[in-house]
PDB file of C-alpha atoms in Angstrom:
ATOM      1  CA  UNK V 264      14.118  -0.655   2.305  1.00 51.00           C
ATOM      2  CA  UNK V 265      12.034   2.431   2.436  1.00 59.00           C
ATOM      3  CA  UNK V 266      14.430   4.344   4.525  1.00 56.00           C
ATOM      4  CA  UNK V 267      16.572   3.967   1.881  1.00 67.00           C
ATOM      5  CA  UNK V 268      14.650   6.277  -0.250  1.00 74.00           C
ATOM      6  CA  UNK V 269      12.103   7.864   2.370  1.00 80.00           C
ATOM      7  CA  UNK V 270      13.528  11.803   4.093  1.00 80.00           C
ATOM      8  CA  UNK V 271      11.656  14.034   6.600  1.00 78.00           C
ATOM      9  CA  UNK V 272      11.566  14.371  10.113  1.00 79.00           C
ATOM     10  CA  UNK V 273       8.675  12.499  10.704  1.00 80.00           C
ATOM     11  CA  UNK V 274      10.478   9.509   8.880  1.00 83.00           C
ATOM     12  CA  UNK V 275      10.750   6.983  11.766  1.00 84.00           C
ATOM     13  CA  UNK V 276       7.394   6.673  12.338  1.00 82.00           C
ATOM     14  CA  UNK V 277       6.112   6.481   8.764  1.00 85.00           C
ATOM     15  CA  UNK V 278       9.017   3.950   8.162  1.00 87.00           C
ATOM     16  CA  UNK V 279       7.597   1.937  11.020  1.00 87.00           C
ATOM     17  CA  UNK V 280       3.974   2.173   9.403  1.00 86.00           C
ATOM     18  CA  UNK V 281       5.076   1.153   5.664  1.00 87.00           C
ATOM     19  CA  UNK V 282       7.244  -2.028   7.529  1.00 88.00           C
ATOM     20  CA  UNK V 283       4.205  -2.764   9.316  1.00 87.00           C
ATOM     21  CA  UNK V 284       1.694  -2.015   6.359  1.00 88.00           C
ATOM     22  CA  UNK V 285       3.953  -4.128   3.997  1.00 87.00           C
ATOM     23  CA  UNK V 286       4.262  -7.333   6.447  1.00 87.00           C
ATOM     24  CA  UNK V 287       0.295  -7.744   5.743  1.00 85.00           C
ATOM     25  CA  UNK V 288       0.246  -6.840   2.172  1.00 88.00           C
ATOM     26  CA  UNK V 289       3.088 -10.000   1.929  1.00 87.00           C
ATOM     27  CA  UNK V 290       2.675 -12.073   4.948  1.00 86.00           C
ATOM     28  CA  UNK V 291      -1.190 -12.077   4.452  1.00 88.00           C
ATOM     29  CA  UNK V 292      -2.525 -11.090   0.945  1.00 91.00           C
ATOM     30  CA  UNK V 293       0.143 -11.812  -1.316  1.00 89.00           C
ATOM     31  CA  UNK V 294       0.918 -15.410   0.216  1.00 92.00           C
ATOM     32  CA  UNK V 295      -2.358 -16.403   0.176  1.00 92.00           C
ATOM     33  CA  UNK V 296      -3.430 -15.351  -3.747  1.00 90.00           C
ATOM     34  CA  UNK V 297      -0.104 -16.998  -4.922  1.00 89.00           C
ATOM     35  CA  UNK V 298      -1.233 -20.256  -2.527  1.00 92.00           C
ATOM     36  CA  UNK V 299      -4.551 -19.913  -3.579  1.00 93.00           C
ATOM     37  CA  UNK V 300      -4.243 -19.213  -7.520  1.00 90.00           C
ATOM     38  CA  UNK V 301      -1.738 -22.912  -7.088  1.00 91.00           C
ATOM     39  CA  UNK V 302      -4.732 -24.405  -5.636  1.00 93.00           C
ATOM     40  CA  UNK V 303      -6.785 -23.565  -8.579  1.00 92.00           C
ATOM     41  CA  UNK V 304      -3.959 -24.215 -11.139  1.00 90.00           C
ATOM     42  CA  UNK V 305      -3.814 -20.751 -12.397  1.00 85.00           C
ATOM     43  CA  UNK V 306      -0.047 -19.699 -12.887  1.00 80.00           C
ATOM     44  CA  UNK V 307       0.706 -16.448 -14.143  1.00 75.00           C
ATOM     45  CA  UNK V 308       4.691 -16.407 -14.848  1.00 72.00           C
ATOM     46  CA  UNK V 309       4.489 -12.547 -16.474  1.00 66.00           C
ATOM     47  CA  UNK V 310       4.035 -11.901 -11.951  1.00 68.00           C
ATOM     48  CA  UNK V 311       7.949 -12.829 -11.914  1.00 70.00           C
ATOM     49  CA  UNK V 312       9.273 -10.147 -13.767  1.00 74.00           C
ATOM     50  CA  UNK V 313       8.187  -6.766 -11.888  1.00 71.00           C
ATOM     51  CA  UNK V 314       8.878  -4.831 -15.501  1.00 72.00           C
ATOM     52  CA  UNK V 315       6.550  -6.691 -17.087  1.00 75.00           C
ATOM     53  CA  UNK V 316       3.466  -6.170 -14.609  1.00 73.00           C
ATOM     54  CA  UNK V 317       2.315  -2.850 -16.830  1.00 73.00           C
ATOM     55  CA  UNK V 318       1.211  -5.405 -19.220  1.00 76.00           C
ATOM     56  CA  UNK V 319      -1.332  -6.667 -17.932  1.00 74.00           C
ATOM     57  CA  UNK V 320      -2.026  -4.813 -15.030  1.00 76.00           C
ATOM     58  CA  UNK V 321      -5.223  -2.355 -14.302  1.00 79.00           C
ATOM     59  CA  UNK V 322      -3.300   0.013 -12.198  1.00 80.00           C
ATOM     60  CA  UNK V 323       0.431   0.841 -13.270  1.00 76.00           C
ATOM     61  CA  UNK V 324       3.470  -0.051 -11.124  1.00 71.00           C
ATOM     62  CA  UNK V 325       6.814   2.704 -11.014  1.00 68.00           C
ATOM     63  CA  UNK V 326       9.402   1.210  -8.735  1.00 67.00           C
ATOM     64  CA  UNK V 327      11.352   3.465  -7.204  1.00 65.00           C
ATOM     65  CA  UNK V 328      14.811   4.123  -9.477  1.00 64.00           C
ATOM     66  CA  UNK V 329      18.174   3.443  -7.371  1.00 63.00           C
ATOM     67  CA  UNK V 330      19.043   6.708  -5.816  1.00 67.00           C
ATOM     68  CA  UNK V 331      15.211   8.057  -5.807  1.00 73.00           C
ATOM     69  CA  UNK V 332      14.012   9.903  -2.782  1.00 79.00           C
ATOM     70  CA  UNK V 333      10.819  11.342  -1.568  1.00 81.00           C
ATOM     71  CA  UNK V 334       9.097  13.153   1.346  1.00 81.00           C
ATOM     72  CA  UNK V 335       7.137  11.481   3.503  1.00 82.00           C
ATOM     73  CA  UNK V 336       3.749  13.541   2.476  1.00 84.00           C
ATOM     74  CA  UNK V 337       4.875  12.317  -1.153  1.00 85.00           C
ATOM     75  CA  UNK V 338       5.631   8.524   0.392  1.00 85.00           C
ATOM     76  CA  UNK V 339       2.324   8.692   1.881  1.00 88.00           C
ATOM     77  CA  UNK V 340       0.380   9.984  -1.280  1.00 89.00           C
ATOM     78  CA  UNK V 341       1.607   6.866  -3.453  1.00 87.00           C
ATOM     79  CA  UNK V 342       0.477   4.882  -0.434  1.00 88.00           C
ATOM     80  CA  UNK V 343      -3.420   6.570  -0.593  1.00 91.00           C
ATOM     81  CA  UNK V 344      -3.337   6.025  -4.352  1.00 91.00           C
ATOM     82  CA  UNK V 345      -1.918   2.347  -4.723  1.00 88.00           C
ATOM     83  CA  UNK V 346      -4.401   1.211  -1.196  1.00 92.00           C
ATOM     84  CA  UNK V 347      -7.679   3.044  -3.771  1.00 93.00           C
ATOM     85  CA  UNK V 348      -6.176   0.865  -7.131  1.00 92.00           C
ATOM     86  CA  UNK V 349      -5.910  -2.275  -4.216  1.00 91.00           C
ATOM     87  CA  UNK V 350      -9.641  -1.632  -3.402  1.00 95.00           C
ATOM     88  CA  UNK V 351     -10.688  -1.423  -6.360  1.00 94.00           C
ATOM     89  CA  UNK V 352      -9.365  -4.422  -7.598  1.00 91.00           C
ATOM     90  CA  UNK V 353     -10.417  -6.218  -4.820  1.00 93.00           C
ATOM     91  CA  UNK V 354     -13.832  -5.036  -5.600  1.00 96.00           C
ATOM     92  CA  UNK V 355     -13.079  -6.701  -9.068  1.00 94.00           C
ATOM     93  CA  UNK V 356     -11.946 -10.127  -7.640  1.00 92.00           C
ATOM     94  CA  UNK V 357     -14.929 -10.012  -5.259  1.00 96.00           C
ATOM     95  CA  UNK V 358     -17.813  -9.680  -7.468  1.00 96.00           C
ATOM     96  CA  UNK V 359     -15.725 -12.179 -10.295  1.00 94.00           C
ATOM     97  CA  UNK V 360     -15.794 -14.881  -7.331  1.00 95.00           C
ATOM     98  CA  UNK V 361     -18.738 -14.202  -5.274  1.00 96.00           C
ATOM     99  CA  UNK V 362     -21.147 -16.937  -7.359  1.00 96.00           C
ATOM    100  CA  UNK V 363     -18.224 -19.282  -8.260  1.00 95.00           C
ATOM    101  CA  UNK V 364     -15.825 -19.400  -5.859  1.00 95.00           C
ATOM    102  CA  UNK V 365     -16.677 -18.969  -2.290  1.00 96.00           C
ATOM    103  CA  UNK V 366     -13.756 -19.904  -0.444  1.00 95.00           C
ATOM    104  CA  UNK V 367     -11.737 -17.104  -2.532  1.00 95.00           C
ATOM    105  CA  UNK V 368     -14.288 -14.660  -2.038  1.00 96.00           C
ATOM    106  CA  UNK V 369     -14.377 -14.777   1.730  1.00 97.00           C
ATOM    107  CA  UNK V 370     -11.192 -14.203   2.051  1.00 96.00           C
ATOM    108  CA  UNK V 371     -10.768 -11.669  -0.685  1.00 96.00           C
ATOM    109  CA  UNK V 372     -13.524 -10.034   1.374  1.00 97.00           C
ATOM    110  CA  UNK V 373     -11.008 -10.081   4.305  1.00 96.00           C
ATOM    111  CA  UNK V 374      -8.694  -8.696   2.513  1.00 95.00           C
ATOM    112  CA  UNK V 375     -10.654  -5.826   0.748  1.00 95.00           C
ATOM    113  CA  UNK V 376     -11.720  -4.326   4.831  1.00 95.00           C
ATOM    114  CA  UNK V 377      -7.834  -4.697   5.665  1.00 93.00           C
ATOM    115  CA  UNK V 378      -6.914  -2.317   2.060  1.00 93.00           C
ATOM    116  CA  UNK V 379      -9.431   0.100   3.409  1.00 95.00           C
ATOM    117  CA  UNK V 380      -8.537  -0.001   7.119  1.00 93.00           C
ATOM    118  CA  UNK V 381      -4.863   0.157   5.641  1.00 91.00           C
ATOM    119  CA  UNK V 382      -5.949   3.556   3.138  1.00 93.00           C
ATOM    120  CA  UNK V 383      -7.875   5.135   5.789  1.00 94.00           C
ATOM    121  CA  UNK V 384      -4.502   4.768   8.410  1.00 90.00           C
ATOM    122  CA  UNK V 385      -2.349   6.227   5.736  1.00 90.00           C
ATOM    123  CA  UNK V 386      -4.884   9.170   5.114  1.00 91.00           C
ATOM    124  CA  UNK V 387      -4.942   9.323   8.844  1.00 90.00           C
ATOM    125  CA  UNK V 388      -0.669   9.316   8.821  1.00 87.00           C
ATOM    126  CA  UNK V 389      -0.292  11.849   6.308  1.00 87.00           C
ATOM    127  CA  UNK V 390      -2.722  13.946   7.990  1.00 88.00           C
ATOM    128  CA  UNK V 391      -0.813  13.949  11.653  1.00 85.00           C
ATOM    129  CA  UNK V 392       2.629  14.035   8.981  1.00 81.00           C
ATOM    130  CA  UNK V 393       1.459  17.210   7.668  1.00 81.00           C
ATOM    131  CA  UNK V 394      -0.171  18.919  11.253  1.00 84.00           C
ATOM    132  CA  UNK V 395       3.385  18.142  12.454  1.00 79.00           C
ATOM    133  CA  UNK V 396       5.415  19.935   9.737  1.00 76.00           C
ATOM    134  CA  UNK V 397       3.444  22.877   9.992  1.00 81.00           C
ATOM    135  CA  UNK V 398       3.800  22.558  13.434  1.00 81.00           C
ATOM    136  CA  UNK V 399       7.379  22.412  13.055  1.00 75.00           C
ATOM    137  CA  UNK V 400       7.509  25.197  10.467  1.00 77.00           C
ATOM    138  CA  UNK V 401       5.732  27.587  12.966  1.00 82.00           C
ATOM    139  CA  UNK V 402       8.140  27.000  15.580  1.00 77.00           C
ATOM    140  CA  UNK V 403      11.359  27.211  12.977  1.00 75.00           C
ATOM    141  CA  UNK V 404       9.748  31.062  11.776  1.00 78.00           C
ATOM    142  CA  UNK V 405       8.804  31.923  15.208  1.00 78.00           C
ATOM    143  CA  UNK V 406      12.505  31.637  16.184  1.00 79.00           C
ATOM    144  CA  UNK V 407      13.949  32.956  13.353  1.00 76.00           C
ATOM    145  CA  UNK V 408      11.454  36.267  13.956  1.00 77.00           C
ATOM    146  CA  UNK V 409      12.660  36.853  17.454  1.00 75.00           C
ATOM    147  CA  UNK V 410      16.512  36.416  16.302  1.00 65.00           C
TER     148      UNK V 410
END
């Protein structure tokens, strides 16, 4: 789905990073707070409707519009900034369940180190995105002088 709006040269690889990045924020995180939230008989139906998640939410969700497109420096910049909003509601859920709940808090523990492994790797992948444009910029006017 994100090579549906993502453009650049470097594209392939940060594709492969946000398929890889996303399969953990689902396959791990996500399952496990919707399992875990049925466990404690907490249901929160507004989490259906994606349009309705600036309601209640700390940190505000834009999906991408049909037809949007962006960089991969800009890709990567949401990334940073949604992984920070992740940690620090993390931190939130952490400190809400650390005298209550410890089976939640363990693993929201778990998951907090992967959001900051995951926003340090996409700090680390925009900074190798951006060394290679310039890279590739110096090589495009280098040509272009001796033409």
């Amino acid at each position: 789905m994100i090579g549906n709006v993502l453009t650049g040269k470097e594209r392939p690889a940060i594709e492969k990073f946000f398929v890889e990045t996303a399969e953990d924020e689902y396959g791990d995180h996500a399952k496990w707070l919707m399992k875990r939230m049925k466990e404690l008989n907490i249901y929160c139906n507004e989490m259906n409707d994606p349009a309705s998640w600036n309601t209640f939410a700390a940190h505000k969700y834009t999906a991408p519009a049909y037809g949007d497109v962006m960089n991969t420096s800009q890709a990567l910049t949401i990334a940073i900034q949604m992984e920070k909003d992740a940690i620090e509601t993390y931190k939130a859920f952490e400190l809400a369940t650390r005298d209550s709940d410890p089976v939640s808090n363990q693993k929201i523990r778990e998951i907090l180190a992967d959001e900051r492994r995951t926003r340090k790797a996409s700090a680390r992948t925009k900074q190798q995105s951006n060394a290679s444009r310039k890279q590739n910029q110096t090589k495009r006017a280098s040509i272009k002088s001796k033409s």
